[in-house]
PDB file of C-alpha atoms in Angstrom:
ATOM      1  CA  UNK A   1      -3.674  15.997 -15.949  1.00 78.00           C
ATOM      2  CA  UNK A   2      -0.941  14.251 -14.475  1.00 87.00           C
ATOM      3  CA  UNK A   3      -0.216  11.099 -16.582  1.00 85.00           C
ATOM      4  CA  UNK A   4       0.751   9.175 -13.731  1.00 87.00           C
ATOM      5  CA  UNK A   5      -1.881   9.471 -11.558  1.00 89.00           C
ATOM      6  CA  UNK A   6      -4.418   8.902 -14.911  1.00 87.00           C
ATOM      7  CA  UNK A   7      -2.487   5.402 -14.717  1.00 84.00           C
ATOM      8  CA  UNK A   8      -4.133   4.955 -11.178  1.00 87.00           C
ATOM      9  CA  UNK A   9      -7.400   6.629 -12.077  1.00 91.00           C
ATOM     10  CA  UNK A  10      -7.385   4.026 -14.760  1.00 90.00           C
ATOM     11  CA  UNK A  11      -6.741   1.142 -12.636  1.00 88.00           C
ATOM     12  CA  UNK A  12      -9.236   1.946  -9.943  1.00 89.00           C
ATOM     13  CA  UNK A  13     -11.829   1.985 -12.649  1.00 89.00           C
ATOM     14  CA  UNK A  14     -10.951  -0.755 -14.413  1.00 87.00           C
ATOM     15  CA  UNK A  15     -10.856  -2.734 -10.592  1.00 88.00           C
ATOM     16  CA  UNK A  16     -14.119  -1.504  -9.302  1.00 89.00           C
ATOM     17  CA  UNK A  17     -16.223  -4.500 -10.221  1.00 88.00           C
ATOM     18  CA  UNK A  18     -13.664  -7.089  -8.100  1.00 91.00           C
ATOM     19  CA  UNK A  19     -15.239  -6.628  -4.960  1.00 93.00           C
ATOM     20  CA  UNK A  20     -17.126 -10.655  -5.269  1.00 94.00           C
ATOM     21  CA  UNK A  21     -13.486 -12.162  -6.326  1.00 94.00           C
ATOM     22  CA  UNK A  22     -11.645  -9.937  -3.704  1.00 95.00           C
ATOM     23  CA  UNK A  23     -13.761 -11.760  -1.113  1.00 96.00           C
ATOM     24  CA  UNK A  24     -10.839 -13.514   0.329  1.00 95.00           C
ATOM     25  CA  UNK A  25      -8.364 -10.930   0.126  1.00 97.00           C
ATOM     26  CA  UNK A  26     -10.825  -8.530   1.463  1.00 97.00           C
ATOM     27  CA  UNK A  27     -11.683 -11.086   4.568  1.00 98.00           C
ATOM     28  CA  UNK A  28      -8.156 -11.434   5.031  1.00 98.00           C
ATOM     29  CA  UNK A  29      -7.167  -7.859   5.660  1.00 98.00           C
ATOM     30  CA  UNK A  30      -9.921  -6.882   7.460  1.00 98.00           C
ATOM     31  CA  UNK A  31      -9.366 -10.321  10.230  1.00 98.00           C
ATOM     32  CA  UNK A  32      -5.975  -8.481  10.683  1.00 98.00           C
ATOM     33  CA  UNK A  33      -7.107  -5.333  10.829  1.00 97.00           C
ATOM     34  CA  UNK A  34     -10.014  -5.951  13.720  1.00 97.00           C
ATOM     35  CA  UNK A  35      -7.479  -7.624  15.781  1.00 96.00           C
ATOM     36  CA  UNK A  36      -5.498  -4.846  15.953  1.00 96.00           C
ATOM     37  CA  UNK A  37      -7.727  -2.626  17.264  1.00 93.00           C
ATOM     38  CA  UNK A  38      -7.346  -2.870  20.985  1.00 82.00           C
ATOM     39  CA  UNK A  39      -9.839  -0.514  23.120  1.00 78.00           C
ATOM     40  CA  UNK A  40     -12.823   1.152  22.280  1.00 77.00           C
ATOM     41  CA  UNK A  41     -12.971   4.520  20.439  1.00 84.00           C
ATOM     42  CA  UNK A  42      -9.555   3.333  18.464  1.00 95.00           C
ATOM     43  CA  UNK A  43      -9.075   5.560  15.158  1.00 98.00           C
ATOM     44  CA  UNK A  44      -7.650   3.876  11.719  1.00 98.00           C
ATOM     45  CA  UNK A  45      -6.141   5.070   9.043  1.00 98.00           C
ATOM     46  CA  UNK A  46      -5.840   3.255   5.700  1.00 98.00           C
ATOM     47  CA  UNK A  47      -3.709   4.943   2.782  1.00 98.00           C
ATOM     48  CA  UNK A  48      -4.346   4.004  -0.591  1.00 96.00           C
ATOM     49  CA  UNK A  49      -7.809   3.147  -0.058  1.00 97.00           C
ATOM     50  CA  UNK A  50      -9.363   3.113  -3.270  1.00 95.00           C
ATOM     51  CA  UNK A  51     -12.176   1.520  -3.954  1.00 95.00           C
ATOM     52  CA  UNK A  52     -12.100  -0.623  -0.981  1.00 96.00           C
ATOM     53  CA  UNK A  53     -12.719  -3.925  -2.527  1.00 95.00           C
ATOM     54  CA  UNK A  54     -10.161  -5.036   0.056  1.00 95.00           C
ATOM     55  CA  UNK A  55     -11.836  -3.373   3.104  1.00 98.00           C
ATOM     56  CA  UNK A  56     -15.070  -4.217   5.215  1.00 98.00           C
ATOM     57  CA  UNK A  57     -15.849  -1.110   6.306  1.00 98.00           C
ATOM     58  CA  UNK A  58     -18.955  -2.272   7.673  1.00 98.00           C
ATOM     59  CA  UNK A  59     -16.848  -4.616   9.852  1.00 97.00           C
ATOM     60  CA  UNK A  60     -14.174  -2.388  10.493  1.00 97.00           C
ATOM     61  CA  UNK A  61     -16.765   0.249  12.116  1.00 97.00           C
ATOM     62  CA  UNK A  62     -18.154  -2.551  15.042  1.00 95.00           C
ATOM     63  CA  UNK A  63     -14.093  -1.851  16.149  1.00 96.00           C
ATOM     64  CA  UNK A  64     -13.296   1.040  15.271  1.00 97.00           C
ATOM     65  CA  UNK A  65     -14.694   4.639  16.106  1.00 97.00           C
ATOM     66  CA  UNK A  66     -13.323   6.633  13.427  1.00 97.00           C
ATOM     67  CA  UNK A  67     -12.021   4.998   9.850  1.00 98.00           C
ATOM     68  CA  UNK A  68     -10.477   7.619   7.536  1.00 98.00           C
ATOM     69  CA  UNK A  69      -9.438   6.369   4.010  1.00 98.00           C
ATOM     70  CA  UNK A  70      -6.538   8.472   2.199  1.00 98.00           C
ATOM     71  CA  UNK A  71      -5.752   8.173  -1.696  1.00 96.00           C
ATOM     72  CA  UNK A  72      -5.126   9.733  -4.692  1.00 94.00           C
ATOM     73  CA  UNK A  73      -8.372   9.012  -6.466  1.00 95.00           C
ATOM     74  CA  UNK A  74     -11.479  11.256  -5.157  1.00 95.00           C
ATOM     75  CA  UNK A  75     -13.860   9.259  -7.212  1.00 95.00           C
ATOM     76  CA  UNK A  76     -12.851   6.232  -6.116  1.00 96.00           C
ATOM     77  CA  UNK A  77     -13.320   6.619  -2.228  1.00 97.00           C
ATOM     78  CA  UNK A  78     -16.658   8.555  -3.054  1.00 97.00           C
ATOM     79  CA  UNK A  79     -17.786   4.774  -4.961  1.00 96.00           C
ATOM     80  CA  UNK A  80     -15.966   2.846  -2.057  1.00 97.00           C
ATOM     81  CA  UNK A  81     -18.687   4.763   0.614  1.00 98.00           C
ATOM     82  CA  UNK A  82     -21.390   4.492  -1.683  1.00 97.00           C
ATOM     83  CA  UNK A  83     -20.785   0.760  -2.767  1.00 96.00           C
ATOM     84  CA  UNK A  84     -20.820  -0.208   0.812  1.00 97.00           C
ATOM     85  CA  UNK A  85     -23.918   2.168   1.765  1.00 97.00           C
ATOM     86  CA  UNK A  86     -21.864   4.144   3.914  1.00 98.00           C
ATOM     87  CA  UNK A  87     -21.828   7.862   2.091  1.00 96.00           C
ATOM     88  CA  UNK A  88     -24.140   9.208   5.186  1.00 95.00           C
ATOM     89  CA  UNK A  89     -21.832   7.513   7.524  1.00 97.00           C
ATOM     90  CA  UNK A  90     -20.251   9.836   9.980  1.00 97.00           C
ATOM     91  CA  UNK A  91     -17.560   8.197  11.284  1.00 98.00           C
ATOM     92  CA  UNK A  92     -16.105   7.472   7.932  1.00 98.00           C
ATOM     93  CA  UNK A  93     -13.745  10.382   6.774  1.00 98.00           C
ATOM     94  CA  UNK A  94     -12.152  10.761   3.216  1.00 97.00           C
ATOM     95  CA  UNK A  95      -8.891  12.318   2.396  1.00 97.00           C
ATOM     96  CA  UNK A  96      -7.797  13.093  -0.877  1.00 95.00           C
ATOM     97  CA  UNK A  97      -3.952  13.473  -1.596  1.00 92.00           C
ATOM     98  CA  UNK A  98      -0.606  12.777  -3.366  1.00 93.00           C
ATOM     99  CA  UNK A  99       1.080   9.870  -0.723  1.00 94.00           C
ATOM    100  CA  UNK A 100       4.616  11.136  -1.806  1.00 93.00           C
ATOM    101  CA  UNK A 101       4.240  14.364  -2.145  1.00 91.00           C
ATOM    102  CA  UNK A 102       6.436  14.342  -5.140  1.00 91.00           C
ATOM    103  CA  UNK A 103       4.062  13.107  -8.265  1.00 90.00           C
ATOM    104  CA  UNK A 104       3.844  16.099  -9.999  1.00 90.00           C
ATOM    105  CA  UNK A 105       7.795  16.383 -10.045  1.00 89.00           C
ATOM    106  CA  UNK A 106       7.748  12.387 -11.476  1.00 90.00           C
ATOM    107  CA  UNK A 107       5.225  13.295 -14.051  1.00 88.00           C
ATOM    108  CA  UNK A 108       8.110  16.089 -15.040  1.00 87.00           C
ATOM    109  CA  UNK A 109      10.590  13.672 -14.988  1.00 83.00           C
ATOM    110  CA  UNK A 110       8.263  11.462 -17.161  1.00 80.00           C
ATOM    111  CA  UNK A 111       7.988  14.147 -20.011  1.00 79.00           C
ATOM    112  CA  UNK A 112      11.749  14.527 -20.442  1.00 71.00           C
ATOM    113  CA  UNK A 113      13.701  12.219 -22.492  1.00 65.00           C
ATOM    114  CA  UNK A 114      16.822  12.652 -20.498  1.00 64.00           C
ATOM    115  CA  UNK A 115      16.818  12.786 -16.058  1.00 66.00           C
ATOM    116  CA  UNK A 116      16.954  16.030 -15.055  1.00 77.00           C
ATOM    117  CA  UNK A 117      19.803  15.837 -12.084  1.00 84.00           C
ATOM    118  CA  UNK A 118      18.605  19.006 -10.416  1.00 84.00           C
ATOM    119  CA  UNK A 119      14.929  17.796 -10.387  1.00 85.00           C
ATOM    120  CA  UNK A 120      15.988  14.340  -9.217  1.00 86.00           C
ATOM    121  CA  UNK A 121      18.246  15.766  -6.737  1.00 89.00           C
ATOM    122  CA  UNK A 122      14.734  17.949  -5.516  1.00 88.00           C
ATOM    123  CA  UNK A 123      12.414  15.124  -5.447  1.00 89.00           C
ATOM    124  CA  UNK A 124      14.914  12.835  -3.509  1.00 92.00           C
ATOM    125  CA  UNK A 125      15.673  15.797  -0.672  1.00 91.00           C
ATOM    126  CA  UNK A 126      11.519  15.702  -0.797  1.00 88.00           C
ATOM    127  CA  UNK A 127      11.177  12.410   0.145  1.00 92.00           C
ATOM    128  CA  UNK A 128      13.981  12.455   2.552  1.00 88.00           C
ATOM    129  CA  UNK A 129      11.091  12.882   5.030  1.00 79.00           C
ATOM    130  CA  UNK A 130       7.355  11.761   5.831  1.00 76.00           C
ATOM    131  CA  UNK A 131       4.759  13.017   3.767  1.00 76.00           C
ATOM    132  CA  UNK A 132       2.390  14.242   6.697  1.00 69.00           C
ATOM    133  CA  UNK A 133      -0.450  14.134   4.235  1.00 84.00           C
ATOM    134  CA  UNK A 134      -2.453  16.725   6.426  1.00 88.00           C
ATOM    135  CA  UNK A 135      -4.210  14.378   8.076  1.00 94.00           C
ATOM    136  CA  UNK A 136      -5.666  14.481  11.772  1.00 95.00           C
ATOM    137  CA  UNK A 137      -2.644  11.930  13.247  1.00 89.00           C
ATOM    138  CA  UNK A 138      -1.745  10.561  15.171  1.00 95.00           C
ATOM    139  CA  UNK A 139      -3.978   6.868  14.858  1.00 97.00           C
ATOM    140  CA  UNK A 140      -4.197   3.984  16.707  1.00 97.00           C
ATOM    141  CA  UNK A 141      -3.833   1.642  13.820  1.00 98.00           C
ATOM    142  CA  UNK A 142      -2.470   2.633  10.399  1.00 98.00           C
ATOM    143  CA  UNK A 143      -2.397   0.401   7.162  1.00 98.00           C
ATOM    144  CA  UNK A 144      -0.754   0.754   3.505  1.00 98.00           C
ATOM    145  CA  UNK A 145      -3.133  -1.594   1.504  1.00 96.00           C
ATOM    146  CA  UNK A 146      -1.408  -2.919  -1.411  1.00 95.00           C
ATOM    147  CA  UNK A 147      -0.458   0.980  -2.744  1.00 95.00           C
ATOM    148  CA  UNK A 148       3.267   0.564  -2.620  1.00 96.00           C
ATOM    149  CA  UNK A 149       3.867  -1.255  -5.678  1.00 94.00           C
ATOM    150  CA  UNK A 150       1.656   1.473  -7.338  1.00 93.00           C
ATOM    151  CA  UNK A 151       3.905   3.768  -5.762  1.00 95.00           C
ATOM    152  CA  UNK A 152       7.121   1.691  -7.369  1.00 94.00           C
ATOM    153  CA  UNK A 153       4.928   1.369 -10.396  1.00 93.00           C
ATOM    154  CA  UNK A 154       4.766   5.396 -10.358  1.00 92.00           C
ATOM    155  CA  UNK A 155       9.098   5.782 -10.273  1.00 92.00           C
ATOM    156  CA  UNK A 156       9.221   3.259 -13.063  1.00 92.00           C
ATOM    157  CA  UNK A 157       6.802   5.430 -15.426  1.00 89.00           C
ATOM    158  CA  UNK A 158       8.695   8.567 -14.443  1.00 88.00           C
ATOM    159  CA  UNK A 159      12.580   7.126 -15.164  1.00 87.00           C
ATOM    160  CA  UNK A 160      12.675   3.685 -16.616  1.00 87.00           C
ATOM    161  CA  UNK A 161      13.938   0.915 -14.172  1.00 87.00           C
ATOM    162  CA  UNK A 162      17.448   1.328 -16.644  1.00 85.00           C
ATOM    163  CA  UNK A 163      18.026   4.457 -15.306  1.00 85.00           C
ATOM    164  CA  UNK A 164      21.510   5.174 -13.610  1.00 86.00           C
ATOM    165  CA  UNK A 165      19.468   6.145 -10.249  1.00 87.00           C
ATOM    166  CA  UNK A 166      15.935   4.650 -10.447  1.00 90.00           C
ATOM    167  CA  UNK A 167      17.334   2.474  -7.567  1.00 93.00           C
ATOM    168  CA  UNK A 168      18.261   5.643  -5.400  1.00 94.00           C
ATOM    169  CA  UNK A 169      14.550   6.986  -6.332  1.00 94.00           C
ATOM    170  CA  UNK A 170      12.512   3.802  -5.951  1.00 94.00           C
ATOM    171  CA  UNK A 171      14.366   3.088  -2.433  1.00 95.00           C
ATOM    172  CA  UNK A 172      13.650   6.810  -1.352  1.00 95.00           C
ATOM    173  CA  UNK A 173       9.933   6.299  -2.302  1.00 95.00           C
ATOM    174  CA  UNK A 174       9.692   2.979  -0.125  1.00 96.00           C
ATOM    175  CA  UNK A 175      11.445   4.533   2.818  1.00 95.00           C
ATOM    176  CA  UNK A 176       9.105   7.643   2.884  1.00 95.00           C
ATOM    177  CA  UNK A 177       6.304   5.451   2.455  1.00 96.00           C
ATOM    178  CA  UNK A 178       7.517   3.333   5.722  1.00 96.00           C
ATOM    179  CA  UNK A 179       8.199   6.989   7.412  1.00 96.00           C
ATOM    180  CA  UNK A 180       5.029   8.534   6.757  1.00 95.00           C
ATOM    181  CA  UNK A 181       3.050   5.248   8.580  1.00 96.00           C
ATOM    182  CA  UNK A 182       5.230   4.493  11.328  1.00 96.00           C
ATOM    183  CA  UNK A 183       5.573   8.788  11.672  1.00 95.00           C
ATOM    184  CA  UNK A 184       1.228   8.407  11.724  1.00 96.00           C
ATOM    185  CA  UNK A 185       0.916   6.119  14.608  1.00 97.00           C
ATOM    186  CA  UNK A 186       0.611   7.418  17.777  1.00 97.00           C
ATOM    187  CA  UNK A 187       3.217   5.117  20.460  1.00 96.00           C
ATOM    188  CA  UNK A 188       1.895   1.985  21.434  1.00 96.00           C
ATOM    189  CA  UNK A 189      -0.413   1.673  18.038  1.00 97.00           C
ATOM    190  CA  UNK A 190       0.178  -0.853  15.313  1.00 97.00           C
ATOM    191  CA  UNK A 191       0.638  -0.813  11.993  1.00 98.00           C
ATOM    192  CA  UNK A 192      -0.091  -3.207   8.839  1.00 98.00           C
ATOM    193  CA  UNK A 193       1.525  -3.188   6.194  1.00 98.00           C
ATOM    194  CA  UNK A 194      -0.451  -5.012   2.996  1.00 98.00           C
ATOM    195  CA  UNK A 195       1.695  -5.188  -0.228  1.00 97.00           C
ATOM    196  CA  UNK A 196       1.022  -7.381  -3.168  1.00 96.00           C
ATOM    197  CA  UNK A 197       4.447  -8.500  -5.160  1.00 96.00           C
ATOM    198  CA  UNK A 198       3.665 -10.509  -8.173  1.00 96.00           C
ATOM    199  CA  UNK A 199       0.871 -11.337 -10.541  1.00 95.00           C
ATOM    200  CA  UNK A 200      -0.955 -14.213 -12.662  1.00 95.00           C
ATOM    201  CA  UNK A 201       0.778 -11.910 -15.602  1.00 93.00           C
ATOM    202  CA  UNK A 202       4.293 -13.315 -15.013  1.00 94.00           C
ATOM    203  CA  UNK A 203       3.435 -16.408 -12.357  1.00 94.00           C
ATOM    204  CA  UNK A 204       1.014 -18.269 -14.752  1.00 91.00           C
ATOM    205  CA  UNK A 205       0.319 -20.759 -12.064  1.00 91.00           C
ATOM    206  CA  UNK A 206      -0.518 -18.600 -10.080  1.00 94.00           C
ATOM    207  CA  UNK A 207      -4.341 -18.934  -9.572  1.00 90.00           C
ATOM    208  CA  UNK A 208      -3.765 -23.255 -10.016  1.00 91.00           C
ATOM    209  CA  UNK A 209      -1.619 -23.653  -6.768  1.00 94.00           C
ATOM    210  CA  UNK A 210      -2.463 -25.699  -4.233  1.00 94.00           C
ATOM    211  CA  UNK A 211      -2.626 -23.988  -0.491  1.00 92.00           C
ATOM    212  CA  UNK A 212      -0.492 -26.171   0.765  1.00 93.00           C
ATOM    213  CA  UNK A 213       2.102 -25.720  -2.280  1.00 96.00           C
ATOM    214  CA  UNK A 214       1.383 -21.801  -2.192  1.00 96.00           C
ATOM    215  CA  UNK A 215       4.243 -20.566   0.399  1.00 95.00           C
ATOM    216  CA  UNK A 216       6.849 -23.058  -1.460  1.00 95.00           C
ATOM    217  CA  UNK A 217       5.612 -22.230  -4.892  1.00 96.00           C
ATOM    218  CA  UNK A 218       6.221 -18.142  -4.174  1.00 96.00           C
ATOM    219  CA  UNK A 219       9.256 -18.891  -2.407  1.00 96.00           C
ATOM    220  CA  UNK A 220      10.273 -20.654  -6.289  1.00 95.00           C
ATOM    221  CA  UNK A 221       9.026 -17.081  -7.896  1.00 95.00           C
ATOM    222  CA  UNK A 222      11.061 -14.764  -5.490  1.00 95.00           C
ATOM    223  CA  UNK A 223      14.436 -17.406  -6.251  1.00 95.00           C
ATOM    224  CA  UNK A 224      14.102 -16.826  -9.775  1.00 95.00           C
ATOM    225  CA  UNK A 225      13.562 -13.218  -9.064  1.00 93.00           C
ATOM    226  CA  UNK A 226      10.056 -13.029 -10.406  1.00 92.00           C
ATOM    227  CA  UNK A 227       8.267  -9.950  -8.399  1.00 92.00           C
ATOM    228  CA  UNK A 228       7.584  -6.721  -8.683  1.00 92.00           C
ATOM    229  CA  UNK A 229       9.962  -4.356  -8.336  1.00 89.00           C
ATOM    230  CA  UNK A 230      10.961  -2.929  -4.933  1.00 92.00           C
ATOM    231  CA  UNK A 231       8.404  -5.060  -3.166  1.00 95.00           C
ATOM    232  CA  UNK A 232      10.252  -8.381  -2.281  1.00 95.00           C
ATOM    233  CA  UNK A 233       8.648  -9.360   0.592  1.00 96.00           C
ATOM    234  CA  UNK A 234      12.093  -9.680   2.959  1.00 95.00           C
ATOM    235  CA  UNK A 235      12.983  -6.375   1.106  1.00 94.00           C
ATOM    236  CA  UNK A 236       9.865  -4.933   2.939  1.00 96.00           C
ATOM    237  CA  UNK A 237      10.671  -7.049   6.439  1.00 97.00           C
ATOM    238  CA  UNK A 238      13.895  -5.785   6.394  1.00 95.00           C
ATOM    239  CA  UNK A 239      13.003  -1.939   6.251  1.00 96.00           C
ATOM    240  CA  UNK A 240      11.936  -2.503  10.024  1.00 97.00           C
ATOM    241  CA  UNK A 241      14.755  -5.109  11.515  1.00 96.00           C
ATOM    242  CA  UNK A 242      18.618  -4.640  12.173  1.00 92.00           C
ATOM    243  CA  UNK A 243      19.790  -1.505  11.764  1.00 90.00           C
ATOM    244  CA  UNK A 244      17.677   0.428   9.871  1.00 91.00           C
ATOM    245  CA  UNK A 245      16.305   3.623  10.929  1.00 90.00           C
ATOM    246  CA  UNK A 246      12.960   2.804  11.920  1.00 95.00           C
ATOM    247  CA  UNK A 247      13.682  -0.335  13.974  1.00 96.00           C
ATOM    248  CA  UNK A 248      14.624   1.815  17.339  1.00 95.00           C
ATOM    249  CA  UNK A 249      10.854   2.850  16.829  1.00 96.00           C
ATOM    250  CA  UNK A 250       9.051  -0.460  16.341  1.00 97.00           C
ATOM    251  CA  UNK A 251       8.442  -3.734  18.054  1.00 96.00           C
ATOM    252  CA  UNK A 252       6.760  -6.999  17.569  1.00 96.00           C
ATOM    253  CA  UNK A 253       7.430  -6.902  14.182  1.00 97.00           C
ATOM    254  CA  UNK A 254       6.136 -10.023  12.356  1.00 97.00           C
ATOM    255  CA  UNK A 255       5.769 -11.432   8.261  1.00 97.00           C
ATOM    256  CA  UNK A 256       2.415 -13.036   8.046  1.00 97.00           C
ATOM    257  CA  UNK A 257       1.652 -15.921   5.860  1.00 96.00           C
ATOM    258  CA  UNK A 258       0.965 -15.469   2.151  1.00 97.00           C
ATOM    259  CA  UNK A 259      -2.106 -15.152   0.403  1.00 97.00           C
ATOM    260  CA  UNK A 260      -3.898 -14.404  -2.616  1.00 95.00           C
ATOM    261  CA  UNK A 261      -6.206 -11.909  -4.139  1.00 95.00           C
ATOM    262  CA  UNK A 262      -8.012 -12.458  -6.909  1.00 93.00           C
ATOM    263  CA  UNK A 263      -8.628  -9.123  -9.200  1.00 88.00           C
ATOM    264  CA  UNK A 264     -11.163 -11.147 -11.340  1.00 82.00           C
ATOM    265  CA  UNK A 265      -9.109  -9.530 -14.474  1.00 80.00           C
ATOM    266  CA  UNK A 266      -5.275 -11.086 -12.589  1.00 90.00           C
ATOM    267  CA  UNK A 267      -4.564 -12.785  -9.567  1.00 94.00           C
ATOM    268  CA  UNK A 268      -1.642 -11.700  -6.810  1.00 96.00           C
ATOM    269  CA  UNK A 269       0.576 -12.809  -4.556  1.00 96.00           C
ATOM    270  CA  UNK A 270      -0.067 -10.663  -1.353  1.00 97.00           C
ATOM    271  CA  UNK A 271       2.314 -10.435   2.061  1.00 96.00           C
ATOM    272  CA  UNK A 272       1.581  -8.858   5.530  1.00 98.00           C
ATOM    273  CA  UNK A 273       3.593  -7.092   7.911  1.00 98.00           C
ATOM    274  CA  UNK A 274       2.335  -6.048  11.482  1.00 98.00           C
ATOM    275  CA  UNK A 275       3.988  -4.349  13.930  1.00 98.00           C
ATOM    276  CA  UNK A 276       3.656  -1.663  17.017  1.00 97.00           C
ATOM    277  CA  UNK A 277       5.302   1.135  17.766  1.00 97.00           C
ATOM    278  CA  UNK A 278       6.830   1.446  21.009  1.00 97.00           C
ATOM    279  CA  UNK A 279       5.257   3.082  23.082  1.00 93.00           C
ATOM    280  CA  UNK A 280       6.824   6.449  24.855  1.00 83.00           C
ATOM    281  CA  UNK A 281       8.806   5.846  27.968  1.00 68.00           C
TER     282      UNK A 281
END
């Protein structure tokens, strides 16, 4: 078994009995979610789906005609649908895969005590792409749920963040990630993007904030430097603005405002991008 996707198995297991303190988190992303579906018979795709403590799916399917959920963890979706009564539901489609494409490789570069250049050099022309995932693309409205810090999390277990190039392989691993949603929205959909970026474990105070303090109080954390790797919130703005590649194919891009989730076990610090993609002339 691949030792980094145990770590996930792990997690999702350890998570599934959050859905009553993910109540908020979970109301949040779905709001977003409904408004961006636009006409009738709109399709959505959600990777890193998991256990769906921070979907509605009952909500989601008064907008939406077709929901498919994509992640690692097989077990997990298969409790998601059955937690939410929805394993007989039709228009709710599961897809099981790897979202880089590369984890196998990582878990090799996990086992060695020393990076292997060659197999570095492979995974990075790997992820110089989208992972297309085999799914049935393009959808009207695609959303990463709070999977790319896992996906971070995944680079870190494979290298160490002190390695001479775990920068070049954790940015690779966030640009995919960006390719393979933006590349799975047909022109004129939307996109969220949902990524949590720090937790109780290092922000104490987390949980004790005051709403009105909450934006300022984060705003502290991220001066001092205190998030999770790869995940700064204007890190993730930023991979859609100026000059980067995927700008030309995006517009109304906009942050929303902070919030929290509650675990049960930690609390996090969650943003929210939106965005469209333009649509063909």
């Amino acid at each position: 078994m691949n030792p980094l996707f145990e770590e996930e198995f792990r997690f999702n297991q350890a998570s599934r009995p959050s859905w009553e303190s993910s109540q908020q988190h979970r109301s949040t992303v779905t709001r977003y979610l409904k408004q961006l579906s636009s006409v009738q018979g709109d399709r959505l795709c959600v990777l890193g789906a998991g256990n769906c403590n921070d979907l509605d799916l009952n909500q989601l399917l008064q907008v939406y005609d077709e929901i498919h959920l994509v992640d690692l963890d097989e077990n997990a979706l298969e409790y998601a649908l059955e937690a939410q009564n929805l394993s007989e539901e039709s228009a709710v489609f599961c897809h099981t895969g790897d979202l880089t494409g590369v984890g196998e490789q990582l878990a090799e570069l996990s086992r060695k005590e020393d990076t292997t250049q060659s197999l570095l050099d492979e995974v990075l022309e790997e992820l110089s792409g989208s992972n297309p995932l085999e799914l049935p693309g393009p959808f009207d409205v695609v959303c990463s749920t709070c999977i790319l810090s896992q996906l971070v999390l995944q680079v870190i277990h494979a290298v160490g963040e002190t390695d001479p190039r775990f920068e070049e392989l954790m940015q690779a691993v966030r640009a995919q990630h960006y390719r393979t949603i933006v590349d799975l929205i047909t022109p004129g959909g939307s996109g969220l993007i949902v990524s949590d970026f720090v937790s109780s474990e290092s922000a104490g105070d987390l949980k004790q904030v005051p709403d009105f303090q909450f934006t300022q109080y984060l705003s502290q954390l991220l001066s001092s430097r205190n998030f999770f790797h790869g995940v700064h919130p204007g890190i993730l703005l930023a991979q859609l603005q100026g000059k980067s590649p995927l700008a030309r194919q995006v517009c109304n891009l906009e942050m929303l405002p902070p919030w929290r989730w509650d675990l049960g076990m930690r609390q996090y610090a969650v943003a929210g991008i939106r965005f469209e993609r333009i649509p063909e002339a």
